[in-house]
Tab-separated table of N, CA and C in Angstrom:
chain	number	residue	atom	x	y	z
I	1	PHE	N	0.847	-1.182	0.000
I	1	PHE	CA	0.000	0.000	0.000
I	1	PHE	C	0.879	1.226	0.000
I	2	PHE	N	0.584	2.183	-0.845
I	2	PHE	CA	1.323	3.434	-0.941
I	2	PHE	C	0.362	4.578	-0.726
I	3	PHE	N	0.745	5.520	0.117
I	3	PHE	CA	-0.112	6.656	0.419
I	3	PHE	C	0.742	7.906	0.432
I	4	LYS	N	0.292	8.955	-0.186
I	4	LYS	CA	1.057	10.186	-0.257
I	4	LYS	C	0.148	11.359	0.052
I	5	GLN	N	0.617	12.254	0.897
I	5	GLN	CA	-0.121	13.482	1.137
I	5	GLN	C	0.820	14.650	0.878
I	6	LYS	N	0.345	15.625	0.138
I	6	LYS	CA	1.140	16.790	-0.214
I	6	LYS	C	0.415	18.033	0.278
I	7	THR	N	1.139	18.918	0.952
I	7	THR	CA	0.558	20.170	1.404
I	7	THR	C	1.349	21.316	0.786
I	8	ALA	N	0.651	22.302	0.278
I	8	ALA	CA	1.322	23.444	-0.348
I	8	ALA	C	0.666	24.730	0.103
I	9	TYR	N	1.446	25.786	0.180
I	9	TYR	CA	0.919	27.095	0.532
I	9	TYR	C	0.871	27.952	-0.727
I	10	GLU	N	-0.304	28.458	-1.045
I	10	GLU	CA	-0.466	29.272	-2.242
I	10	GLU	C	-1.022	30.629	-1.822
I	11	ILE	N	-0.207	31.642	-1.898
I	11	ILE	CA	-0.586	32.965	-1.409
I	11	ILE	C	-1.700	33.581	-2.246
I	12	LYS	N	-1.627	33.504	-3.552
I	12	LYS	CA	-2.577	34.209	-4.403
I	12	LYS	C	-3.938	33.527	-4.475
I	13	GLU	N	-3.990	32.208	-4.372
I	13	GLU	CA	-5.243	31.509	-4.628
I	13	GLU	C	-5.999	31.129	-3.364
I	14	CYS	N	-5.295	30.749	-2.301
I	14	CYS	CA	-5.977	30.366	-1.076
I	14	CYS	C	-4.974	30.328	0.059
I	15	ASP	N	-5.463	30.135	1.268
I	15	ASP	CA	-4.569	30.068	2.421
I	15	ASP	C	-3.768	28.785	2.430
I	16	TRP	N	-4.374	27.666	2.161
I	16	TRP	CA	-3.660	26.389	2.078
I	16	TRP	C	-4.492	25.412	1.275
I	17	SER	N	-3.834	24.410	0.753
I	17	SER	CA	-4.543	23.345	0.065
I	17	SER	C	-3.795	22.059	0.303
I	18	SER	N	-4.481	20.975	0.182
I	18	SER	CA	-3.851	19.679	0.385
I	18	SER	C	-4.441	18.735	-0.630
I	19	ASP	N	-3.601	17.837	-1.129
I	19	ASP	CA	-4.162	16.876	-2.062
I	19	ASP	C	-3.587	15.505	-1.761
I	20	VAL	N	-4.425	14.519	-1.847
I	20	VAL	CA	-4.087	13.164	-1.431
I	20	VAL	C	-4.226	12.238	-2.623
I	21	CYS	N	-3.276	11.343	-2.792
I	21	CYS	CA	-3.400	10.354	-3.848
I	21	CYS	C	-2.967	8.997	-3.310
I	22	SER	N	-3.368	7.965	-3.957
I	22	SER	CA	-2.970	6.634	-3.521
I	22	SER	C	-2.876	5.726	-4.736
I	23	SER	N	-2.083	4.695	-4.599
I	23	SER	CA	-2.007	3.671	-5.626
I	23	SER	C	-2.103	2.323	-4.937
I	24	ASP	N	-2.302	1.272	-5.696
I	24	ASP	CA	-2.532	-0.055	-5.121
I	24	ASP	C	-3.706	-0.039	-4.147
I	25	LEU	N	-4.709	0.766	-4.463
I	25	LEU	CA	-5.868	0.886	-3.603
I	25	LEU	C	-6.636	-0.422	-3.598
I	26	GLN	N	-6.910	-0.935	-2.421
I	26	GLN	CA	-7.686	-2.154	-2.277
I	26	GLN	C	-9.092	-1.762	-1.847
I	27	LEU	N	-10.042	-1.929	-2.738
I	27	LEU	CA	-11.424	-1.574	-2.426
I	27	LEU	C	-11.962	-2.506	-1.364
I	28	THR	N	-12.842	-1.970	-0.548
I	28	THR	CA	-13.424	-2.751	0.537
I	28	THR	C	-14.846	-2.252	0.800
I	29	THR	N	-15.429	-2.702	1.874
I	29	THR	CA	-16.814	-2.352	2.187
I	29	THR	C	-16.936	-1.454	3.421
I	30	GLU	N	-15.797	-1.064	4.015
I	30	GLU	CA	-15.862	-0.260	5.236
I	30	GLU	C	-14.650	0.667	5.324
I	31	TYR	N	-14.929	1.952	5.605
I	31	TYR	CA	-13.878	2.959	5.723
I	31	TYR	C	-14.102	3.778	6.985
I	32	TRP	N	-13.009	4.331	7.500
I	32	TRP	CA	-13.049	5.139	8.716
I	32	TRP	C	-12.357	6.485	8.504
I	33	PHE	N	-12.848	7.494	9.233
I	33	PHE	CA	-12.226	8.809	9.329
I	33	PHE	C	-12.172	9.163	10.814
I	34	PRO	N	-11.130	9.858	11.252
I	34	PRO	CA	-11.046	10.171	12.681
I	34	PRO	C	-12.006	11.260	13.143
I	35	TRP	N	-12.479	12.133	12.227
I	35	TRP	CA	-13.249	13.293	12.673
I	35	TRP	C	-14.127	13.821	11.555
I	36	TYR	N	-15.218	14.462	11.919
I	36	TYR	CA	-16.120	15.150	10.990
I	36	TYR	C	-16.383	16.523	11.579
I	37	ASP	N	-16.258	17.583	10.784
I	37	ASP	CA	-16.447	18.937	11.302
I	37	ASP	C	-17.190	19.792	10.279
I	38	SER	N	-18.437	20.128	10.583
I	38	SER	CA	-19.218	21.045	9.752
I	38	SER	C	-19.801	22.135	10.625
I	39	THR	N	-18.904	22.766	11.387
I	39	THR	CA	-19.306	23.902	12.205
I	39	THR	C	-19.266	25.151	11.329
I	40	SER	N	-19.445	26.308	11.923
I	40	SER	CA	-19.455	27.537	11.123
I	40	SER	C	-18.107	27.811	10.461
I	41	PHE	N	-17.022	27.282	11.019
I	41	PHE	CA	-15.690	27.493	10.474
I	41	PHE	C	-15.367	26.505	9.346
I	42	MET	N	-15.873	25.295	9.427
I	42	MET	CA	-15.581	24.232	8.461
I	42	MET	C	-16.875	23.740	7.815
I	43	GLN	N	-16.738	23.209	6.605
I	43	GLN	CA	-17.827	22.483	5.955
I	43	GLN	C	-17.239	21.188	5.428
I	44	THR	N	-17.660	20.087	6.005
I	44	THR	CA	-17.124	18.780	5.645
I	44	THR	C	-18.205	17.960	4.950
I	45	TYR	N	-17.795	17.262	3.899
I	45	TYR	CA	-18.690	16.389	3.143
I	45	TYR	C	-18.043	15.015	3.034
I	46	LEU	N	-18.840	13.968	3.111
I	46	LEU	CA	-18.379	12.620	2.791
I	46	LEU	C	-18.897	12.288	1.403
I	47	VAL	N	-18.023	11.846	0.531
I	47	VAL	CA	-18.417	11.434	-0.812
I	47	VAL	C	-18.233	9.925	-0.882
I	48	ILE	N	-19.304	9.212	-1.207
I	48	ILE	CA	-19.321	7.749	-1.195
I	48	ILE	C	-19.619	7.264	-2.605
I	49	GLY	N	-18.732	6.453	-3.160
I	49	GLY	CA	-18.920	5.941	-4.514
I	49	GLY	C	-19.124	4.443	-4.530
I	50	ASN	N	-19.980	3.977	-5.427
I	50	ASN	CA	-20.180	2.545	-5.642
I	50	ASN	C	-19.047	2.077	-6.546
I	51	ALA	N	-18.167	1.217	-6.017
I	51	ALA	CA	-16.973	0.787	-6.749
I	51	ALA	C	-17.102	-0.634	-7.294
I	52	SER	N	-18.313	-1.123	-7.441
I	52	SER	CA	-18.514	-2.472	-7.966
I	52	SER	C	-17.972	-2.577	-9.391
I	53	THR	N	-17.342	-3.703	-9.678
I	53	THR	CA	-16.856	-3.973	-11.035
I	53	THR	C	-17.761	-4.970	-11.759
I	54	ASP	N	-18.901	-5.284	-11.155
I	54	ASP	CA	-19.851	-6.233	-11.746
I	54	ASP	C	-20.703	-5.520	-12.797
I	55	SER	N	-20.198	-5.454	-14.029
I	55	SER	CA	-20.906	-4.727	-15.087
I	55	SER	C	-22.116	-5.488	-15.606
I	56	VAL	N	-22.273	-6.746	-15.218
I	56	VAL	CA	-23.435	-7.528	-15.642
I	56	VAL	C	-24.590	-7.315	-14.672
I	57	GLY	N	-24.339	-7.559	-13.372
I	57	GLY	CA	-25.383	-7.407	-12.361
I	57	GLY	C	-25.650	-5.966	-11.970
I	58	LYS	N	-24.654	-5.093	-12.130
I	58	LYS	CA	-24.750	-3.671	-11.795
I	58	LYS	C	-25.460	-3.443	-10.446
I	59	PRO	N	-24.868	-3.969	-9.357
I	59	PRO	CA	-25.540	-3.879	-8.057
I	59	PRO	C	-25.489	-2.482	-7.446
I	60	ASP	N	-26.552	-2.141	-6.728
I	60	ASP	CA	-26.556	-0.948	-5.899
I	60	ASP	C	-25.788	-1.265	-4.623
I	61	ALA	N	-25.137	-0.263	-4.028
I	61	ALA	CA	-24.494	-0.420	-2.724
I	61	ALA	C	-25.410	0.190	-1.674
I	62	THR	N	-25.694	-0.571	-0.637
I	62	THR	CA	-26.462	-0.064	0.489
I	62	THR	C	-25.455	0.344	1.551
I	63	VAL	N	-25.430	1.631	1.902
I	63	VAL	CA	-24.365	2.185	2.732
I	63	VAL	C	-24.953	2.917	3.937
I	64	ASP	N	-24.360	2.665	5.108
I	64	ASP	CA	-24.714	3.376	6.334
I	64	ASP	C	-23.546	4.266	6.743
I	65	VAL	N	-23.873	5.449	7.275
I	65	VAL	CA	-22.866	6.381	7.804
I	65	VAL	C	-23.110	6.531	9.301
I	66	TYR	N	-22.046	6.299	10.080
I	66	TYR	CA	-22.091	6.436	11.538
I	66	TYR	C	-21.101	7.512	11.963
I	67	VAL	N	-21.509	8.338	12.924
I	67	VAL	CA	-20.607	9.309	13.536
I	67	VAL	C	-20.676	9.086	15.042
I	68	HIS	N	-19.522	8.819	15.641
I	68	HIS	CA	-19.427	8.516	17.072
I	68	HIS	C	-20.379	7.370	17.455
I	69	GLY	N	-20.484	6.384	16.570
I	69	GLY	CA	-21.292	5.210	16.844
I	69	GLY	C	-22.784	5.369	16.593
I	70	THR	N	-23.219	6.569	16.207
I	70	THR	CA	-24.635	6.830	15.958
I	70	THR	C	-24.892	6.836	14.456
I	71	LYS	N	-25.870	6.032	14.030
I	71	LYS	CA	-26.219	5.996	12.615
I	71	LYS	C	-26.824	7.331	12.214
I	72	LYS	N	-26.189	7.980	11.219
I	72	LYS	CA	-26.634	9.293	10.768
I	72	LYS	C	-27.469	9.243	9.505
I	73	ASN	N	-27.161	8.284	8.612
I	73	ASN	CA	-27.919	8.210	7.370
I	73	ASN	C	-27.653	6.886	6.679
I	74	SER	N	-28.559	6.502	5.787
I	74	SER	CA	-28.405	5.332	4.923
I	74	SER	C	-28.602	5.788	3.488
I	75	TYR	N	-27.848	5.160	2.581
I	75	TYR	CA	-27.931	5.514	1.171
I	75	TYR	C	-28.011	4.260	0.324
I	76	THR	N	-28.693	4.353	-0.792
I	76	THR	CA	-28.611	3.363	-1.849
I	76	THR	C	-27.849	4.044	-2.979
I	77	VAL	N	-26.611	3.569	-3.192
I	77	VAL	CA	-25.742	4.187	-4.186
I	77	VAL	C	-25.790	3.329	-5.444
I	78	PRO	N	-26.284	3.853	-6.563
I	78	PRO	CA	-26.416	3.045	-7.777
I	78	PRO	C	-25.055	2.661	-8.351
I	79	TYR	N	-25.042	1.620	-9.127
I	79	TYR	CA	-23.833	1.153	-9.800
I	79	TYR	C	-23.178	2.323	-10.536
I	80	GLY	N	-21.901	2.576	-10.240
I	80	GLY	CA	-21.177	3.678	-10.873
I	80	GLY	C	-21.552	5.049	-10.346
I	81	GLY	N	-22.422	5.119	-9.337
I	81	GLY	CA	-22.898	6.406	-8.825
I	81	GLY	C	-22.228	6.802	-7.528
I	82	ARG	N	-22.727	7.889	-6.955
I	82	ARG	CA	-22.177	8.379	-5.698
I	82	ARG	C	-23.280	8.986	-4.843
I	83	ALA	N	-22.974	9.126	-3.561
I	83	ALA	CA	-23.845	9.809	-2.607
I	83	ALA	C	-22.973	10.761	-1.802
I	84	VAL	N	-23.582	11.830	-1.270
I	84	VAL	CA	-22.852	12.818	-0.491
I	84	VAL	C	-23.560	12.995	0.851
I	85	TYR	N	-22.772	12.870	1.937
I	85	TYR	CA	-23.297	13.101	3.284
I	85	TYR	C	-22.802	14.456	3.776
I	86	PHE	N	-23.729	15.277	4.295
I	86	PHE	CA	-23.391	16.557	4.896
I	86	PHE	C	-24.364	16.802	6.034
I	87	GLU	N	-23.846	17.233	7.184
I	87	GLU	CA	-24.707	17.599	8.304
I	87	GLU	C	-24.147	18.862	8.947
I	88	ALA	N	-24.820	19.974	8.753
I	88	ALA	CA	-24.373	21.253	9.288
I	88	ALA	C	-24.385	21.236	10.816
I	89	GLY	N	-23.361	21.854	11.416
I	89	GLY	CA	-23.298	21.982	12.864
I	89	GLY	C	-22.708	20.792	13.593
I	90	LEU	N	-22.380	19.731	12.887
I	90	LEU	CA	-21.849	18.530	13.535
I	90	LEU	C	-20.329	18.569	13.581
I	91	ALA	N	-19.770	18.358	14.769
I	91	ALA	CA	-18.323	18.218	14.953
I	91	ALA	C	-18.126	17.062	15.926
I	92	ASP	N	-17.775	15.885	15.385
I	92	ASP	CA	-17.675	14.687	16.215
I	92	ASP	C	-16.949	13.601	15.440
I	93	GLY	N	-16.656	12.528	16.075
I	93	GLY	CA	-15.999	11.410	15.417
I	93	GLY	C	-15.806	10.263	16.389
I	94	PRO	N	-15.320	9.168	15.923
I	94	PRO	CA	-14.897	8.889	14.555
I	94	PRO	C	-16.085	8.656	13.621
I	95	VAL	N	-15.773	8.555	12.333
I	95	VAL	CA	-16.785	8.365	11.294
I	95	VAL	C	-16.560	7.006	10.637
I	96	GLN	N	-17.640	6.249	10.489
I	96	GLN	CA	-17.596	4.933	9.837
I	96	GLN	C	-18.555	4.960	8.651
I	97	VAL	N	-18.062	4.539	7.495
I	97	VAL	CA	-18.882	4.420	6.282
I	97	VAL	C	-18.829	2.954	5.898
I	98	LYS	N	-20.008	2.308	5.841
I	98	LYS	CA	-20.047	0.849	5.738
I	98	LYS	C	-21.080	0.379	4.718
I	99	SER	N	-20.620	-0.423	3.747
I	99	SER	CA	-21.533	-1.075	2.811
I	99	SER	C	-22.144	-2.264	3.544
I	100	THR	N	-23.474	-2.308	3.604
I	100	THR	CA	-24.139	-3.370	4.368
I	100	THR	C	-24.515	-4.572	3.509
I	101	ASN	N	-24.264	-4.491	2.186
I	101	ASN	CA	-24.635	-5.615	1.318
I	101	ASN	C	-23.438	-6.143	0.522
I	102	THR	N	-22.224	-5.959	1.042
I	102	THR	CA	-20.959	-6.480	0.496
I	102	THR	C	-20.544	-5.885	-0.848
I	103	VAL	N	-21.248	-4.884	-1.360
I	103	VAL	CA	-20.818	-4.216	-2.587
I	103	VAL	C	-19.664	-3.282	-2.214
I	104	PRO	N	-18.521	-3.369	-2.907
I	104	PRO	CA	-17.389	-2.512	-2.554
I	104	PRO	C	-17.684	-1.044	-2.823
I	105	ILE	N	-17.161	-0.208	-1.932
I	105	ILE	CA	-17.338	1.235	-2.049
I	105	ILE	C	-15.968	1.914	-1.940
I	106	ILE	N	-15.949	3.182	-2.247
I	106	ILE	CA	-14.785	4.026	-1.997
I	106	ILE	C	-15.318	5.333	-1.446
I	107	THR	N	-14.599	5.926	-0.504
I	107	THR	CA	-15.117	7.134	0.121
I	107	THR	C	-14.004	8.107	0.457
I	108	SER	N	-14.341	9.391	0.396
I	108	SER	CA	-13.400	10.445	0.779
I	108	SER	C	-14.138	11.480	1.612
I	109	GLU	N	-13.349	12.246	2.352
I	109	GLU	CA	-13.892	13.322	3.171
I	109	GLU	C	-13.315	14.622	2.644
I	110	ARG	N	-14.192	15.515	2.222
I	110	ARG	CA	-13.774	16.816	1.691
I	110	ARG	C	-14.107	17.881	2.719
I	111	ALA	N	-13.126	18.700	3.050
I	111	ALA	CA	-13.328	19.758	4.038
I	111	ALA	C	-12.994	21.102	3.414
I	112	TYR	N	-13.910	22.036	3.543
I	112	TYR	CA	-13.714	23.407	3.089
I	112	TYR	C	-13.621	24.285	4.332
I	113	ARG	N	-12.683	25.210	4.322
I	113	ARG	CA	-12.473	26.075	5.477
I	113	ARG	C	-12.896	27.504	5.140
I	114	ASN	N	-13.223	28.249	6.175
I	114	ASN	CA	-13.521	29.676	6.111
I	114	ASN	C	-14.994	29.935	5.811
I	115	GLY	N	-15.844	29.236	6.525
I	115	GLY	CA	-17.279	29.501	6.483
I	115	GLY	C	-17.878	29.524	5.095
I	116	THR	N	-18.609	30.577	4.775
I	116	THR	CA	-19.281	30.648	3.483
I	116	THR	C	-18.346	31.067	2.353
I	117	ALA	N	-17.158	31.624	2.682
I	117	ALA	CA	-16.215	32.036	1.639
I	117	ALA	C	-15.521	30.824	1.003
I	118	LEU	N	-15.390	29.739	1.740
I	118	LEU	CA	-14.789	28.495	1.260
I	118	LEU	C	-13.476	28.736	0.513
I	119	THR	N	-12.519	29.318	1.216
I	119	THR	CA	-11.251	29.670	0.582
I	119	THR	C	-10.276	28.503	0.481
I	120	ASP	N	-10.419	27.501	1.317
I	120	ASP	CA	-9.451	26.417	1.369
I	120	ASP	C	-10.148	25.071	1.226
I	121	PHE	N	-9.423	24.105	0.702
I	121	PHE	CA	-9.984	22.799	0.412
I	121	PHE	C	-8.990	21.716	0.825
I	122	ASN	N	-9.482	20.640	1.412
I	122	ASN	CA	-8.660	19.510	1.796
I	122	ASN	C	-9.484	18.250	1.555
I	123	GLU	N	-8.874	17.211	1.013
I	123	GLU	CA	-9.587	15.951	0.795
I	123	GLU	C	-8.726	14.807	1.288
I	124	MET	N	-9.362	13.864	1.981
I	124	MET	CA	-8.669	12.708	2.525
I	124	MET	C	-9.450	11.446	2.179
I	125	MET	N	-8.760	10.455	1.686
I	125	MET	CA	-9.397	9.175	1.414
I	125	MET	C	-9.677	8.463	2.733
I	126	GLY	N	-10.752	7.666	2.754
I	126	GLY	CA	-11.065	6.903	3.955
I	126	GLY	C	-10.016	5.836	4.228
I	127	PHE	N	-9.820	5.512	5.488
I	127	PHE	CA	-8.924	4.428	5.868
I	127	PHE	C	-9.703	3.122	5.760
I	128	PRO	N	-9.289	2.197	4.889
I	128	PRO	CA	-9.989	0.915	4.799
I	128	PRO	C	-9.903	0.171	6.138
I	129	ALA	N	-11.026	-0.333	6.612
I	129	ALA	CA	-11.063	-1.007	7.912
I	129	ALA	C	-10.094	-2.180	7.954
I	130	ASN	N	-9.923	-2.883	6.831
I	130	ASN	CA	-9.044	-4.055	6.818
I	130	ASN	C	-7.567	-3.681	6.764
I	131	GLN	N	-7.250	-2.389	6.726
I	131	GLN	CA	-5.854	-1.949	6.715
I	131	GLN	C	-5.501	-1.104	7.938
I	132	LEU	N	-6.426	-0.965	8.889
I	132	LEU	CA	-6.131	-0.208	10.101
I	132	LEU	C	-5.108	-0.957	10.939
I	133	THR	N	-4.305	-0.210	11.671
I	133	THR	CA	-3.280	-0.806	12.516
I	133	THR	C	-3.165	0.011	13.799
I	134	THR	N	-2.205	-0.297	14.638
I	134	THR	CA	-2.060	0.385	15.916
I	134	THR	C	-0.928	1.401	15.930
I	135	GLU	N	-0.206	1.541	14.817
I	135	GLU	CA	0.910	2.477	14.774
I	135	GLU	C	0.984	3.162	13.409
I	136	TYR	N	1.120	4.480	13.422
I	136	TYR	CA	1.224	5.264	12.197
I	136	TYR	C	2.417	6.204	12.290
I	137	TRP	N	3.050	6.439	11.172
I	137	TRP	CA	4.190	7.343	11.094
I	137	TRP	C	3.871	8.451	10.111
I	138	PHE	N	4.301	9.671	10.431
I	138	PHE	CA	4.139	10.816	9.554
I	138	PHE	C	5.515	11.423	9.315
I	139	PRO	N	5.791	11.873	8.115
I	139	PRO	CA	7.125	12.393	7.833
I	139	PRO	C	7.393	13.775	8.428
I	140	TRP	N	6.349	14.497	8.840
I	140	TRP	CA	6.563	15.867	9.268
I	140	TRP	C	5.417	16.337	10.143
I	141	TYR	N	5.731	17.198	11.106
I	141	TYR	CA	4.727	17.859	11.931
I	141	TYR	C	5.150	19.312	12.049
I	142	ASP	N	4.297	20.257	11.700
I	142	ASP	CA	4.658	21.665	11.702
I	142	ASP	C	3.583	22.462	12.417
I	143	ALA	N	3.911	23.012	13.565
I	143	ALA	CA	2.975	23.829	14.330
I	143	ALA	C	3.529	25.235	14.515
I	144	THR	N	4.246	25.730	13.523
I	144	THR	CA	4.769	27.093	13.570
I	144	THR	C	3.645	28.075	13.274
I	145	SER	N	3.953	29.344	13.291
I	145	SER	CA	2.919	30.343	13.009
I	145	SER	C	2.457	30.279	11.555
I	146	PHE	N	3.303	29.734	10.666
I	146	PHE	CA	2.966	29.636	9.257
I	146	PHE	C	1.980	28.498	8.986
I	147	MET	N	2.186	27.363	9.607
I	147	MET	CA	1.319	26.190	9.419
I	147	MET	C	0.768	25.761	10.772
I	148	GLN	N	-0.416	25.187	10.753
I	148	GLN	CA	-0.979	24.605	11.964
I	148	GLN	C	-1.371	23.181	11.651
I	149	THR	N	-0.559	22.247	12.108
I	149	THR	CA	-0.821	20.832	11.877
I	149	THR	C	-1.535	20.259	13.094
I	150	TYR	N	-2.554	19.467	12.840
I	150	TYR	CA	-3.285	18.811	13.916
I	150	TYR	C	-3.277	17.316	13.677
I	151	LEU	N	-3.106	16.556	14.721
I	151	LEU	CA	-3.290	15.115	14.657
I	151	LEU	C	-4.628	14.815	15.312
I	152	VAL	N	-5.515	14.164	14.592
I	152	VAL	CA	-6.809	13.785	15.129
I	152	VAL	C	-6.837	12.261	15.181
I	153	ILE	N	-7.106	11.729	16.362
I	153	ILE	CA	-7.040	10.277	16.570
I	153	ILE	C	-8.441	9.779	16.895
I	154	GLY	N	-8.867	8.747	16.178
I	154	GLY	CA	-10.187	8.164	16.408
I	154	GLY	C	-10.071	6.701	16.775
I	155	ASN	N	-10.972	6.223	17.616
I	155	ASN	CA	-11.032	4.813	17.998
I	155	ASN	C	-11.946	4.103	17.013
I	156	ALA	N	-11.380	3.264	16.156
I	156	ALA	CA	-12.134	2.637	15.067
I	156	ALA	C	-12.676	1.268	15.454
I	157	GLN	N	-13.237	1.136	16.622
I	157	GLN	CA	-13.915	-0.103	16.995
I	157	GLN	C	-15.349	-0.012	16.493
I	158	ASP	N	-15.779	-1.027	15.765
I	158	ASP	CA	-17.112	-1.022	15.172
I	158	ASP	C	-18.171	-1.252	16.247
I	159	PRO	N	-18.929	-0.222	16.615
I	159	PRO	CA	-20.001	-0.412	17.600
I	159	PRO	C	-21.245	-1.041	16.957
I	160	ASN	N	-21.223	-1.199	15.624
I	160	ASN	CA	-22.384	-1.716	14.892
I	160	ASN	C	-21.964	-2.832	13.951
I	161	PRO	N	-21.477	-3.960	14.515
I	161	PRO	CA	-20.974	-5.035	13.627
I	161	PRO	C	-22.043	-5.663	12.770
């Protein structure tokens, strides 16, 4: 598994931006995020895609979204389609996105900063449940006045097996 995160500062276009890419992605039916924040300062969206490769049966994915162990919504995501979860005013975690009918999905969390002006954008792919571990390494941590890095840690125990 290869994962890369790049952060850049762009003075003319926005305060900060981040972009995430991955290769050797192993599709699965369950993903986790450590936090969800759609307060007045942030607007966070979960984007859930049906990643089925069954072009004959073209199955829908039945997906549940949980935040802090509480079921927030259910979606039927059509073959090749997507669904978007957004809940204004919610700041909590961890977040679990789970296909309940074994159809593989892929999910990302998009966060926009600066209220209604939406000057900054960050996107993070979900952590596949089958690839979670107890130790993570990061190449850099910067909490200077120029950058503010935060580590958000979530307990990914499935309260809804």
